[in-house]
Structure formats: C-alpha cells, structure tokens
CSV table of C-alpha atoms and ligand atoms in Angstrom, one decimal:
chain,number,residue,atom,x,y,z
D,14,UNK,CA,0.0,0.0,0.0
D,15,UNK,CA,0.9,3.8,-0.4
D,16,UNK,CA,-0.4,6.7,1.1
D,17,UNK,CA,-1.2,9.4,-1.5
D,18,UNK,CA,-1.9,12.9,0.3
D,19,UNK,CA,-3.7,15.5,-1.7
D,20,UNK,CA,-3.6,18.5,-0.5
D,21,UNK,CA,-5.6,22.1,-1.6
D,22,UNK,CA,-6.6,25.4,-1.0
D,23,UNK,CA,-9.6,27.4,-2.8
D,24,UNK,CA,-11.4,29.7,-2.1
D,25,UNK,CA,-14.4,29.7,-4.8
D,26,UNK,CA,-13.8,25.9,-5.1
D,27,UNK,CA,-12.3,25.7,-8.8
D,28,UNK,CA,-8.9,23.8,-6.8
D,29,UNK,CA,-10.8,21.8,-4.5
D,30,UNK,CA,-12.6,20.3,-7.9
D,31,UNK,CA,-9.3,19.5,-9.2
D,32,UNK,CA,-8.3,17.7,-6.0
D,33,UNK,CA,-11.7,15.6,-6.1
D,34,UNK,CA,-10.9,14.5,-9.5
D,35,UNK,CA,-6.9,13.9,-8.5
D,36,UNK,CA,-8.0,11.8,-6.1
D,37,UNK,CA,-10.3,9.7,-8.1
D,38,UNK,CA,-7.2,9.4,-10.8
D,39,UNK,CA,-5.2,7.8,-7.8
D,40,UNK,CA,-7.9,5.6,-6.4
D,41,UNK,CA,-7.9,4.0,-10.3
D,42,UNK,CA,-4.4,2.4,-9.0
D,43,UNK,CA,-4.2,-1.0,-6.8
D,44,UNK,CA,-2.8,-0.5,-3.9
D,45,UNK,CA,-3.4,3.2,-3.0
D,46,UNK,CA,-4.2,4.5,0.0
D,47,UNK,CA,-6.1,7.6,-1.0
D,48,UNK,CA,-7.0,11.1,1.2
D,49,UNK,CA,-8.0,14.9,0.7
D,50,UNK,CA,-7.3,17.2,3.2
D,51,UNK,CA,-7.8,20.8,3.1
D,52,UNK,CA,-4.5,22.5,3.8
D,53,UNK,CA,-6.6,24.4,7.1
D,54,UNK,CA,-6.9,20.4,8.1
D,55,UNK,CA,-3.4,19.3,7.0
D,56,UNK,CA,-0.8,18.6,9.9
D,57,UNK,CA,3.2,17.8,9.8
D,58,UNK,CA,1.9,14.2,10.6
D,59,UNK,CA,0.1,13.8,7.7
D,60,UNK,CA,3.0,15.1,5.6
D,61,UNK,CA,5.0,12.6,7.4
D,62,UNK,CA,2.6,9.6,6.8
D,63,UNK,CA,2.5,9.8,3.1
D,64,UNK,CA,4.5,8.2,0.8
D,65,UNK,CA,2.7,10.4,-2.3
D,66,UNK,CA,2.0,14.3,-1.9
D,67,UNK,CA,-0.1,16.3,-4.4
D,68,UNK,CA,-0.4,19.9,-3.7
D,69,UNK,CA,-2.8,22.5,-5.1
D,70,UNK,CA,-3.6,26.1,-5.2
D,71,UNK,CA,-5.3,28.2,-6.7
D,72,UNK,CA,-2.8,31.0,-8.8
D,73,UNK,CA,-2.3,34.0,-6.9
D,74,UNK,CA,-0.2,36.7,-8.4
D,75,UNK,CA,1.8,33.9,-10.2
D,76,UNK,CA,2.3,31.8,-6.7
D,77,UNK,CA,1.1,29.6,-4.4
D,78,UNK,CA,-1.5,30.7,-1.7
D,79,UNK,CA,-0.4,32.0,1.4
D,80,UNK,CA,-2.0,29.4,3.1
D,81,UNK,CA,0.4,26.6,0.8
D,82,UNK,CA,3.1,29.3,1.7
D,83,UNK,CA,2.8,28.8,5.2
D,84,UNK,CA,2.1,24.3,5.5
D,85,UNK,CA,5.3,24.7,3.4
D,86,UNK,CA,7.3,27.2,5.8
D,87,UNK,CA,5.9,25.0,8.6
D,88,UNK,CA,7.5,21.7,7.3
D,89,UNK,CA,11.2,23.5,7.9
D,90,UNK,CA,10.4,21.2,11.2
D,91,UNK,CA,10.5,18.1,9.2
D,92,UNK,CA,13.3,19.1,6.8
D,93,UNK,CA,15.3,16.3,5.4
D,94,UNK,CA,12.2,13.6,6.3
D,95,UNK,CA,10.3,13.9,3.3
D,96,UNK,CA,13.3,13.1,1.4
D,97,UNK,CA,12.6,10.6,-1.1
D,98,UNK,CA,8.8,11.2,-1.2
D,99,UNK,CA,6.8,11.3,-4.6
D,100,UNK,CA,5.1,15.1,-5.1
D,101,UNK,CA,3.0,16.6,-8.1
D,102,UNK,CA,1.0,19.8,-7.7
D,103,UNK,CA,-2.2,21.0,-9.5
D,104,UNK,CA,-3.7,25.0,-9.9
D,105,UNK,CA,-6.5,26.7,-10.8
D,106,UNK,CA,-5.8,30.1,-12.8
D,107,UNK,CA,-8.0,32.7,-13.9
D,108,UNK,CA,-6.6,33.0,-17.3
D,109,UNK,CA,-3.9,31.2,-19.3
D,110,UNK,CA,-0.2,32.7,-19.5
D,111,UNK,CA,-1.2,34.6,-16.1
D,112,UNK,CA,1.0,32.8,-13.8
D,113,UNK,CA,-0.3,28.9,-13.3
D,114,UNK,CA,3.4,27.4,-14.8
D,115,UNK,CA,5.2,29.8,-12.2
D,116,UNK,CA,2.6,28.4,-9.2
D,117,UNK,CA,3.4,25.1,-10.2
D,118,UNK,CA,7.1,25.4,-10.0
D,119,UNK,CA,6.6,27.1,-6.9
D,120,UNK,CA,5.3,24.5,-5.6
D,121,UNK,CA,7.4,21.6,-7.0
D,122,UNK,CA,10.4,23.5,-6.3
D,123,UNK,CA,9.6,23.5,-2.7
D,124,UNK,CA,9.1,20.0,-3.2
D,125,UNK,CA,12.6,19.5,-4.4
D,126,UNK,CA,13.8,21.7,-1.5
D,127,UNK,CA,12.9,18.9,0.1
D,128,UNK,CA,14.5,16.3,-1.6
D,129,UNK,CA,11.2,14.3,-3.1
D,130,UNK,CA,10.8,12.8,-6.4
D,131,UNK,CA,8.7,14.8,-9.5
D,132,UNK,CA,7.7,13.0,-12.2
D,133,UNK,CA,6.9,15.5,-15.3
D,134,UNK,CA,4.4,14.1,-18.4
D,135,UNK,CA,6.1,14.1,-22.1
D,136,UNK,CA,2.2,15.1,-23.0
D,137,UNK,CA,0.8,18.5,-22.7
D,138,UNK,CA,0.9,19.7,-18.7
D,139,UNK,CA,4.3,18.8,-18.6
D,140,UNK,CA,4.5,20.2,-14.7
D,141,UNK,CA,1.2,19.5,-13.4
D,142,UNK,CA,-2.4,19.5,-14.2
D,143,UNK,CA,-3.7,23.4,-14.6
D,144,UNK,CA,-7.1,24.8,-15.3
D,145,UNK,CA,-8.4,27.8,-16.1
D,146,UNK,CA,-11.2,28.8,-13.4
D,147,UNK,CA,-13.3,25.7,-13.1
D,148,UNK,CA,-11.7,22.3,-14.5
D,149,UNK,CA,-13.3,21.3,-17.7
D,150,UNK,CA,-13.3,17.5,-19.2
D,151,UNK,CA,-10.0,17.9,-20.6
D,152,UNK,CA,-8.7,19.5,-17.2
D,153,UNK,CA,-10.5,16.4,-15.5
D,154,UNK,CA,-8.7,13.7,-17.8
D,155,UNK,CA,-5.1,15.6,-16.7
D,156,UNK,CA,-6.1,15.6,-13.0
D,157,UNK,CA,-7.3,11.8,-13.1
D,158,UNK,CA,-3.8,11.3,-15.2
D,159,UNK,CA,-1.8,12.9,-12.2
D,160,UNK,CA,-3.4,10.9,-9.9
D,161,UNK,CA,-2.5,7.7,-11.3
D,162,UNK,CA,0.8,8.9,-11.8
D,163,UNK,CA,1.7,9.6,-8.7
D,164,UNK,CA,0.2,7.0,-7.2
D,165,UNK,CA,1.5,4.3,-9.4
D,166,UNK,CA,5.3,6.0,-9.0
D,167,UNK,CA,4.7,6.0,-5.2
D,168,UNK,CA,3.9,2.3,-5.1
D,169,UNK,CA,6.5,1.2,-7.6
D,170,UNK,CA,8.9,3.3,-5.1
D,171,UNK,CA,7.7,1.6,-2.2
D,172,UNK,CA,8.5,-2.2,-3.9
Z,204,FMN,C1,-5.7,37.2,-4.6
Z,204,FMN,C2,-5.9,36.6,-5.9
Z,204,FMN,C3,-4.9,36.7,-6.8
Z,204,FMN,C4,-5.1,36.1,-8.1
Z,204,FMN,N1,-4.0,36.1,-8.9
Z,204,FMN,C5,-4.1,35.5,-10.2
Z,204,FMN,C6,-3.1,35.5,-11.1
Z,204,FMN,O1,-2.0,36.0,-10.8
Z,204,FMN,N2,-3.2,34.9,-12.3
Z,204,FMN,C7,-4.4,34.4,-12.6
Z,204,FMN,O2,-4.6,33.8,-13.7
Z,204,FMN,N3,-5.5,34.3,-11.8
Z,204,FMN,C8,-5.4,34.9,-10.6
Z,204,FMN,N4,-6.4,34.9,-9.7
Z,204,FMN,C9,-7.7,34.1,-10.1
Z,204,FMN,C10,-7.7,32.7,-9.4
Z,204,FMN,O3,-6.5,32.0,-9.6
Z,204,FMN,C11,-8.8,31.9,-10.0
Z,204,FMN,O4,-10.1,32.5,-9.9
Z,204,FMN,C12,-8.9,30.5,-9.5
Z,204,FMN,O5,-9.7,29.7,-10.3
Z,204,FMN,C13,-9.4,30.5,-8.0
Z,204,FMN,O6,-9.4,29.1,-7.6
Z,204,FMN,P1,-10.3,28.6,-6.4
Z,204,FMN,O7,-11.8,28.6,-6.9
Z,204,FMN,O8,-9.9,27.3,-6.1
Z,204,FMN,O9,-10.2,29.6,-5.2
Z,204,FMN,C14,-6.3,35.5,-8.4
Z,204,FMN,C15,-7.4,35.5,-7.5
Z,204,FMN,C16,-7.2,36.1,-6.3
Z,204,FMN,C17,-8.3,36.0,-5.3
C-alpha cells in the first residue's frame, strides 16, 4: 500500500474540484491509499505519513497561496524527512499565460527543497495539471492522469 496525500486550497472551489478529480485518478491504482485534506486540516503528521503528496492552489499573483506558503514554511520542522517522497502539484488560474506554470514550480520547487521525487508528463501539462477557473473535461482527464501517476510512482517506489 501507499499513502497518496492531496492536499488544496480554494477559495471559490475551482482547486478543491481538481483535487476531487486527482483523487479519483489515484484511487484508479491498486494498492493506493487515497485522502484529501484541506490544507486548514493538514498537519506535519500527515506530511509525514504519506508516501505520495499532491499539492494544489489556486494562482495568486503567479504563486502559491499563502496558506500553501505557510504548511510549506511549517514543514522547515521536518526538513530532510520527506526526502525521497513522490510530489506533483495541480492550480487553478484565472486565465492562461497569467502565472499557473510559475505556481506550479513554486510548488514543486519547494518540493525539491525537500529532496522528493517529481515525475513531469512528455504530453501536454508537462509540470502539473492546470485549469483555467473551473476544471473542464479535458482539465479532469489531466487531474485523473496525475493521480494515477503519482500513485502508481509512489507504489512502484515503495516495492
Ligand atoms: C488574490 C488573488 C490573486 C489572483 N492572482 C491571479 C493571477 O496571478 N493569475 C491568474 O490567472 N489568476 C489569478 N487569480 C484568479 C484565481 O487564480 C482563479 O479565480 C482560481 O480559479 C481560483 O481558484 P479557487 O476557486 O480554487 O479559489 C487570483 C485570484 C485572487 C483572489
């Protein structure tokens, strides 16, 4: 079994619709251990317990949340322990070429601050899955797709 933590912010619930449908991608995949937690909910523990991570937030001004910001500036506690960890992030943008690619590396590069594993996708969204406002069908079929990604990496890791 591995633990795949998804983890969001939203405010007007465009994110949190991506998370829904990341977690269904990961549920797809024998042998994974599947929760969504708000990041208000989400505890150095839970970091700590999971063996997958997939953050999300919605773009703001090009970046993560402050609310990501500060689970992220929290988890200087456990620096060094989520070495080795498989990550992915997801956003929510209000327009295209407005700052969703720069949230997402924001993200992963915290990620990789932290010494976990990324896996990027030769198809389109090669950094994460990314919608603008609401996620539409195509935006669904990426999120299921990151799902199943991480989840099946975080498994095969986990041998
Ligand atoms: C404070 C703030 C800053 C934002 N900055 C950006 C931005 O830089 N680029 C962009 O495309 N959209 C921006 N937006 C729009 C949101 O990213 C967009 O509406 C998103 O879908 C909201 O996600 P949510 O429904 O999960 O809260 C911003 C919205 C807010 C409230």
């Amino acid at each position: 079994m591995a633990k795949i933590l998804i983890i969001y912010d939203s405010k007007t619930g465009n994110t949190k619709k991506m998370a829904m449908a990341i977690a269904q991608g990961a549920r797809e995949v024998k042998g994974a251990d599947v929760v969504v937690k708000k990041v208000d909910n989400t505890t150095l523990g839970d970091l700590l317990k999971a063996d997958g991570l997939i953050i999300g937030s919605p773009t703001y001004y090009g970046q993560m949340s402050a609310k990501i910001k500060a689970l992220i500036d929290k988890s200087v506690k456990i620096h060094g322990r989520l070495e080795g960890k498989v990550g992915g992030a997801f956003t929510s943008s209000g327009g295209t070429a407005s700052g969703a690619e720069t949230t997402l590396f924001s993200i992963l590069q915290a990620m990789l601050i932290h010494g976990m594993i990324i896996q990027g996708r030769a198809k389109d969204k090669h950094y994460g899955a990314a919608s603008v406002e609401a996620p539409k069908s195509k935006d669904l079929e990426t999120c299921f797709d990151l799902g199943r990604r991480v989840a099946t990496l975080a498994i095969k890791l986990k041998g």
